[in-house]
PDB file of C-alpha atoms and ligand atoms in Angstrom:
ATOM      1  CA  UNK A   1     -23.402   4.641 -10.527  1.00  0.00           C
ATOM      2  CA  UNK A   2     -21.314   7.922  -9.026  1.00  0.00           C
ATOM      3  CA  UNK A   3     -23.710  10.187  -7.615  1.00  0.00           C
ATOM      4  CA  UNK A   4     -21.773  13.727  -7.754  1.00  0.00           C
ATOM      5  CA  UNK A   5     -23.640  15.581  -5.139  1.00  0.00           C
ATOM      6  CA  UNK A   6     -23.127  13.408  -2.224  1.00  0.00           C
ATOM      7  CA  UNK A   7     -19.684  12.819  -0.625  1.00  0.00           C
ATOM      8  CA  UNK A   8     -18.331   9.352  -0.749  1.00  0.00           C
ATOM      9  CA  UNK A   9     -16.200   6.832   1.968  1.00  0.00           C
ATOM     10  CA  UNK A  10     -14.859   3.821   1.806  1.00  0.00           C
ATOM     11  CA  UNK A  11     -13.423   2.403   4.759  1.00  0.00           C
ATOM     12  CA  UNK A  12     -10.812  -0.306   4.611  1.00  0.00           C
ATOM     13  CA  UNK A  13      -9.635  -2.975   6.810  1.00  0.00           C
ATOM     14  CA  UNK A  14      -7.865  -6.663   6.723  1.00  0.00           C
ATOM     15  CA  UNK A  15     -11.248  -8.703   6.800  1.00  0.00           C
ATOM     16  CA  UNK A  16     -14.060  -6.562   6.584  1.00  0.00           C
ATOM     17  CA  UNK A  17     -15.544  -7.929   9.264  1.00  0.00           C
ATOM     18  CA  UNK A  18     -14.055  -6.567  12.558  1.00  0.00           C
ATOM     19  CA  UNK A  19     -13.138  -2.996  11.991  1.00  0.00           C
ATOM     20  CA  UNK A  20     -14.416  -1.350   8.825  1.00  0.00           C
ATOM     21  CA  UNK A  21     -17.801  -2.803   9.026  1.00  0.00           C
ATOM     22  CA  UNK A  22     -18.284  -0.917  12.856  1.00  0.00           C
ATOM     23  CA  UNK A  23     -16.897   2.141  11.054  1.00  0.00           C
ATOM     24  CA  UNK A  24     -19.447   1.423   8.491  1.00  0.00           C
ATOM     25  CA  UNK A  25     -22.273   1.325  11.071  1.00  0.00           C
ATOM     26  CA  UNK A  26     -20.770   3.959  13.626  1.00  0.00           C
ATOM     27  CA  UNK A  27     -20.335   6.376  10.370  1.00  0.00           C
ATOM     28  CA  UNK A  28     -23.624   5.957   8.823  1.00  0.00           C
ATOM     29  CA  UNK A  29     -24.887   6.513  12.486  1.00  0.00           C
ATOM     30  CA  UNK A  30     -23.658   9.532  13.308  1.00  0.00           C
ATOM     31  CA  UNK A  31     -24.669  10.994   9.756  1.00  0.00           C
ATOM     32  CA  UNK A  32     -27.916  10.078   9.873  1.00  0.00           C
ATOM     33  CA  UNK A  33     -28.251  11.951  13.669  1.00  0.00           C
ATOM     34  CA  UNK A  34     -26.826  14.915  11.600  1.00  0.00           C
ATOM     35  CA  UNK A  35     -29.218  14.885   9.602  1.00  0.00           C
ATOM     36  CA  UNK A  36     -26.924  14.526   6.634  1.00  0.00           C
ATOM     37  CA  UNK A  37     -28.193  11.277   5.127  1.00  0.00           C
ATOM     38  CA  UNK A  38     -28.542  12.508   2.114  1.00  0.00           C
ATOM     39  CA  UNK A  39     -25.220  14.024   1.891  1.00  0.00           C
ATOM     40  CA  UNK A  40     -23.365  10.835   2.162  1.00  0.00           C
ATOM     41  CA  UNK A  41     -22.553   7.414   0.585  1.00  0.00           C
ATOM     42  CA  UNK A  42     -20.932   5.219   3.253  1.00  0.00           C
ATOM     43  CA  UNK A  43     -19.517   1.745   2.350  1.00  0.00           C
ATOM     44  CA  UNK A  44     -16.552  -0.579   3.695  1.00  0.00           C
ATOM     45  CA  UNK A  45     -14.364  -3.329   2.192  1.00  0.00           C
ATOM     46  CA  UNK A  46     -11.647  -5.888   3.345  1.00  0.00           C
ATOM     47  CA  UNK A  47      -8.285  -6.258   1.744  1.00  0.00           C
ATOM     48  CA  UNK A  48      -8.354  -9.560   1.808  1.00  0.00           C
ATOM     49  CA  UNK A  49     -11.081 -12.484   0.321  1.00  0.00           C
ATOM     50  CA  UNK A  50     -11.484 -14.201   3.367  1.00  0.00           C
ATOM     51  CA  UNK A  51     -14.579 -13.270   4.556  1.00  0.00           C
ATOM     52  CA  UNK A  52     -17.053 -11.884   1.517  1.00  0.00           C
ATOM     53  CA  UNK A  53     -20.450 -12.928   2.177  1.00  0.00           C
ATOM     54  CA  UNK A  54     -20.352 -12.865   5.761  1.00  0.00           C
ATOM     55  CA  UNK A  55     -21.305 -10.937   8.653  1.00  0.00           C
ATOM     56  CA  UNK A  56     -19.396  -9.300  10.789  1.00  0.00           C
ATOM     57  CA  UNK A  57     -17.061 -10.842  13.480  1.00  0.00           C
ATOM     58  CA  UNK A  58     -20.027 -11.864  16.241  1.00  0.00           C
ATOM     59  CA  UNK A  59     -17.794 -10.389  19.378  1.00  0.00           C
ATOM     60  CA  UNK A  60     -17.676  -6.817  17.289  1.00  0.00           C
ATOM     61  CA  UNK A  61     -21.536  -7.261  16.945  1.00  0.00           C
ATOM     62  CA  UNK A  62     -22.201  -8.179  20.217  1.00  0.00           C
ATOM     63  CA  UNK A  63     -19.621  -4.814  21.152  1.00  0.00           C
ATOM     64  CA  UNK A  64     -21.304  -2.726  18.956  1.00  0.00           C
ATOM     65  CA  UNK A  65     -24.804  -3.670  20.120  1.00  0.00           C
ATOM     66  CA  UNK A  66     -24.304  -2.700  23.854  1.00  0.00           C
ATOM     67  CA  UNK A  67     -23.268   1.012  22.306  1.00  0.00           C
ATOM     68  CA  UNK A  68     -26.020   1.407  20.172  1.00  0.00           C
ATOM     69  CA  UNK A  69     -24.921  -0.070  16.921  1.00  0.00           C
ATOM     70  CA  UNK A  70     -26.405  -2.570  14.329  1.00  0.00           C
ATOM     71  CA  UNK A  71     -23.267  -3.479  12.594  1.00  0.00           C
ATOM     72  CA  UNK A  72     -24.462  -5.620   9.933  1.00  0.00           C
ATOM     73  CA  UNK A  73     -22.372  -4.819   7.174  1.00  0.00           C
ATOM     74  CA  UNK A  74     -21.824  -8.024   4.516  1.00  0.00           C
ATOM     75  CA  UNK A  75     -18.136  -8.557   3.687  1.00  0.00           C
ATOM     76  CA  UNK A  76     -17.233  -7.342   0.300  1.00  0.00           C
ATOM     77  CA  UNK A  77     -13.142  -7.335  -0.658  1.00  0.00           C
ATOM     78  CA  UNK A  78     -11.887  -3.867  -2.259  1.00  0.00           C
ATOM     79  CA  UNK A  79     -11.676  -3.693  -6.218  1.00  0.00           C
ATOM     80  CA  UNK A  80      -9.404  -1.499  -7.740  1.00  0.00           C
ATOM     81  CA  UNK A  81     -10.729  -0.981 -10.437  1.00  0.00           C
ATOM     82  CA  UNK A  82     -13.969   0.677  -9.557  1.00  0.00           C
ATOM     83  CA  UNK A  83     -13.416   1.908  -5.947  1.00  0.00           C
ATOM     84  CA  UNK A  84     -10.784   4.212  -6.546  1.00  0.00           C
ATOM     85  CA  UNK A  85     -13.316   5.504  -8.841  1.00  0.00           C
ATOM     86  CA  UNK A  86     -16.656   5.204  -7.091  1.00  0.00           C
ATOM     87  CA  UNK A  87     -15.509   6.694  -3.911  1.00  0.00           C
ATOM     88  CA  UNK A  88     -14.097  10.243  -2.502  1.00  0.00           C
ATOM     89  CA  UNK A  89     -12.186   8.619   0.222  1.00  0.00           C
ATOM     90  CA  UNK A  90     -10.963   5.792   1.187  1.00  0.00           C
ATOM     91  CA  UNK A  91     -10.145   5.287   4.741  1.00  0.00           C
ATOM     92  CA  UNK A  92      -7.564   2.548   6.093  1.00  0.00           C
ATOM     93  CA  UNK A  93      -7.426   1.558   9.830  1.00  0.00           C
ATOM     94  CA  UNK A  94      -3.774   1.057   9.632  1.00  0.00           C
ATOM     95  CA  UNK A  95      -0.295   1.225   7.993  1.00  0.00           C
ATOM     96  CA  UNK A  96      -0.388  -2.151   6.641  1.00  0.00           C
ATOM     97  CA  UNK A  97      -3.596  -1.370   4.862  1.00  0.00           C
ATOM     98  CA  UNK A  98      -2.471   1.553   3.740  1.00  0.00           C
ATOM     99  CA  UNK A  99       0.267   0.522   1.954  1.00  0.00           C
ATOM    100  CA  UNK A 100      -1.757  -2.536   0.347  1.00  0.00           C
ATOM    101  CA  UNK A 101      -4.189   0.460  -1.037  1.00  0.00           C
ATOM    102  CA  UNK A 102      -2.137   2.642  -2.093  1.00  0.00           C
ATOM    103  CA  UNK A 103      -0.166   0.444  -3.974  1.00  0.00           C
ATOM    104  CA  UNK A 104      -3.132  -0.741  -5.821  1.00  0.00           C
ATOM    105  CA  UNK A 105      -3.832   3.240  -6.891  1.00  0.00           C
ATOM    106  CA  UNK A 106      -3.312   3.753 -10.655  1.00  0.00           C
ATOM    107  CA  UNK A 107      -2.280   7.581 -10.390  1.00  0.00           C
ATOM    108  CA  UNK A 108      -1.782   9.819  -7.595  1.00  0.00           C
ATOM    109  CA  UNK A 109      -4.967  11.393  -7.949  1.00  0.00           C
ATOM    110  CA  UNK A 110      -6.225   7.854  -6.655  1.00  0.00           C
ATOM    111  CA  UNK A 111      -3.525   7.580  -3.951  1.00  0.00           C
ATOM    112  CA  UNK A 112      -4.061  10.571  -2.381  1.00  0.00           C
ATOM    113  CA  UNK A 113      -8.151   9.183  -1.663  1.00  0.00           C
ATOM    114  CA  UNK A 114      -6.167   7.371   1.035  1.00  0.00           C
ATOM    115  CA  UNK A 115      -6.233   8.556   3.921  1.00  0.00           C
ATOM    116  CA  UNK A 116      -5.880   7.032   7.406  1.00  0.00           C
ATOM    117  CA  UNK A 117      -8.322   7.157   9.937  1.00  0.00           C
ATOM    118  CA  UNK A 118      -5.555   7.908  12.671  1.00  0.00           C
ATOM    119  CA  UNK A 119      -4.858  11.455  11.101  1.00  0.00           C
ATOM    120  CA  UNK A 120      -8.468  12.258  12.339  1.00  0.00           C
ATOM    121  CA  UNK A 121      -8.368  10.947  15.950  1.00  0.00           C
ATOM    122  CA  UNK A 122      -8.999  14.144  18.078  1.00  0.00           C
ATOM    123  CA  UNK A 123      -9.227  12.493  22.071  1.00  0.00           C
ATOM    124  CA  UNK A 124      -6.560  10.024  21.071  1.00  0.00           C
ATOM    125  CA  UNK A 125      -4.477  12.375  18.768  1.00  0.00           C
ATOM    126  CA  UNK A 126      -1.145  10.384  18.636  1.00  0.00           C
ATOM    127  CA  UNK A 127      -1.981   7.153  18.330  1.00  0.00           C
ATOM    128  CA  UNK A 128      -1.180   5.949  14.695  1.00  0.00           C
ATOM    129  CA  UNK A 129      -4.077   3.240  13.960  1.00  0.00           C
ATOM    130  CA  UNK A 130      -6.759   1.225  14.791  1.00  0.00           C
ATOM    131  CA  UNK A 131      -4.986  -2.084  15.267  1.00  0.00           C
ATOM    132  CA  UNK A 132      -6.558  -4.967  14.256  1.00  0.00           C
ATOM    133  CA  UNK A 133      -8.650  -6.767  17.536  1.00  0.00           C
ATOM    134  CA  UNK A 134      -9.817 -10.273  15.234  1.00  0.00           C
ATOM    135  CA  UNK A 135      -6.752 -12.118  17.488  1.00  0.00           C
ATOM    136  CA  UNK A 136      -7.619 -10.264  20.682  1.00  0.00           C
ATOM    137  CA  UNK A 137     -10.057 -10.100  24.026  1.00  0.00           C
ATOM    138  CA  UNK A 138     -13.062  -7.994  25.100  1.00  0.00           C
ATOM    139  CA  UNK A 139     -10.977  -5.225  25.416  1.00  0.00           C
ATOM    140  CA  UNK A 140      -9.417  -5.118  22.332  1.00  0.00           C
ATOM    141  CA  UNK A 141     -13.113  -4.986  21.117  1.00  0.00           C
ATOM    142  CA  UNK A 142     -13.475  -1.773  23.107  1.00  0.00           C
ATOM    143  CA  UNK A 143     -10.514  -0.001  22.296  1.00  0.00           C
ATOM    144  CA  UNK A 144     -11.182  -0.178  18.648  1.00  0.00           C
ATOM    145  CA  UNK A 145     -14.638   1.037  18.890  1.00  0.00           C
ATOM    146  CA  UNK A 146     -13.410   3.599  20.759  1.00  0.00           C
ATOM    147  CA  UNK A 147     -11.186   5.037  18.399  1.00  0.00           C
ATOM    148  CA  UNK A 148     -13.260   4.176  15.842  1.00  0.00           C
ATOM    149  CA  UNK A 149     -16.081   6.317  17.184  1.00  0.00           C
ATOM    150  CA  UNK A 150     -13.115   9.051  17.665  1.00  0.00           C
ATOM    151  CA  UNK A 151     -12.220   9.004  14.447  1.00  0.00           C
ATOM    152  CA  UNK A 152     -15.294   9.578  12.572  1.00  0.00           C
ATOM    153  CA  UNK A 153     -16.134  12.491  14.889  1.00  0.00           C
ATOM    154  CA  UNK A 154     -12.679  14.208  13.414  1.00  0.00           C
ATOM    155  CA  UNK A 155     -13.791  12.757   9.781  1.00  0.00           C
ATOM    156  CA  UNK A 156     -17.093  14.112  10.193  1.00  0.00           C
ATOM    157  CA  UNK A 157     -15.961  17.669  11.889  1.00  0.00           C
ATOM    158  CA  UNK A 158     -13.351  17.919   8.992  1.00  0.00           C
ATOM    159  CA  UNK A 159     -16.041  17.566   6.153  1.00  0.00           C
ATOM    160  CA  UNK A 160     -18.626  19.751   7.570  1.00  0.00           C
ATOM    161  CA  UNK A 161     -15.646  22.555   8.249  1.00  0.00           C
ATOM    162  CA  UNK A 162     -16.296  22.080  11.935  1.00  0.00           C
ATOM    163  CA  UNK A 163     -12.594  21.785  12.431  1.00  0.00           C
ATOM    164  CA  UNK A 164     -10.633  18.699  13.957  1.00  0.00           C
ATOM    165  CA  UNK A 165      -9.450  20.378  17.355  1.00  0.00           C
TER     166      UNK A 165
HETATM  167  P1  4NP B   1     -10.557  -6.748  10.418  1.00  0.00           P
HETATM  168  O1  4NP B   1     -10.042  -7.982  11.286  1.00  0.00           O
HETATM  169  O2  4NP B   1      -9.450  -6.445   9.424  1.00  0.00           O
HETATM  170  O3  4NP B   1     -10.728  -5.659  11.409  1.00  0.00           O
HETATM  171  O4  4NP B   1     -11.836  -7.213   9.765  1.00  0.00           O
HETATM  172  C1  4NP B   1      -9.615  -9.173  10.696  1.00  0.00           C
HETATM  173  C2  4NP B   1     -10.539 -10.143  10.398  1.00  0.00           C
HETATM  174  C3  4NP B   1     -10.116 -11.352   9.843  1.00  0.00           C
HETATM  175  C4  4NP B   1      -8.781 -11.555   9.588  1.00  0.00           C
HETATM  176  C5  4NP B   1      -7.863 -10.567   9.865  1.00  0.00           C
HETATM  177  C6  4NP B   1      -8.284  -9.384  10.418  1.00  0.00           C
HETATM  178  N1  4NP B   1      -8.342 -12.792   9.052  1.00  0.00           N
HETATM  179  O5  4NP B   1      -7.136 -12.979   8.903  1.00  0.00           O
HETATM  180  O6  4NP B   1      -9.188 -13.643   8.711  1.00  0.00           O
END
């Protein structure tokens, strides 16, 4: 069921188990230490049907534990035909994903929901995505939690008219 007084995200990635379920966590996190829990709905899905039902990737748990983060997020793959509707935005960690979602919109009321979290980066303003760290090492792990916790600082800012910088 919408609820119309709180402000809705979706974030999107391949699997839903490496990326948008730390953005998930980070998110929610840094709401919550806001003190705008009640302001927010915060949810993430995977492109693809691979993983629904699991938890996330264990090396991005492990990752997100040393920082602080209980990334436990169950895998869910995006449906068009209620997220569009359900949710304000819809985040995507890269170009790939974005042009999955946006070719699933039905009008460009829905398209323009997505957005990418790159546009929001603020300490690594110029990099263009969060890539994808499911085939890579430890530090692949690192970088995207990095960016990811970069990016919802500039999502955040922007919807509580702190600015991006
Ligand atoms: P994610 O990473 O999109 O950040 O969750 C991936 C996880 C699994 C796969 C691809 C990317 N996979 O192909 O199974």
């Amino acid at each position: 069921m919408k609820q119309m007084d709180k402000t809705r995200i979706l974030f999107i990635c391949l699997g839903n188990i490496c990326r948008s379920p730390a953005t998930n966590a980070i998110m929610q996190k840094f709401v919550d230490e806001a003190g705008l829990t009640d302001k927010f709905v915060i949810d993430s899905a995977g492109i693809g049907p691979w993983h629904v039902g699991q938890l996330p990737d264990k090396r991005m748990r492990q990752h997100g534990t040393k920082r602080g983060y209980k990334i436990d997020h169950i895998a869910r793959q995006f449906d068009a035909s209620h997220d569009f509707n359900d949710f304000d935005y819809i985040v995507v960690m890269d170009d790939e994903n974005y042009k999955n979602i946006t070719w699933q919109a039905h009008d460009e009321g829905e398209r323009k929901k997505v957005i990418r979290m790159a546009d929001y980066f603020i300490k690594y303003k110029g990099r263009t995505s969060v890539p994808d760290p499911y085939y890579g090492g430890d530090s692949d792990f690192e970088l995207a939690l990095d960016l990811i916790e970069d990016g919802c600082r500039g999502i955040l800012n922007k919807l509580t008219n702190k600015g991006n910088s």
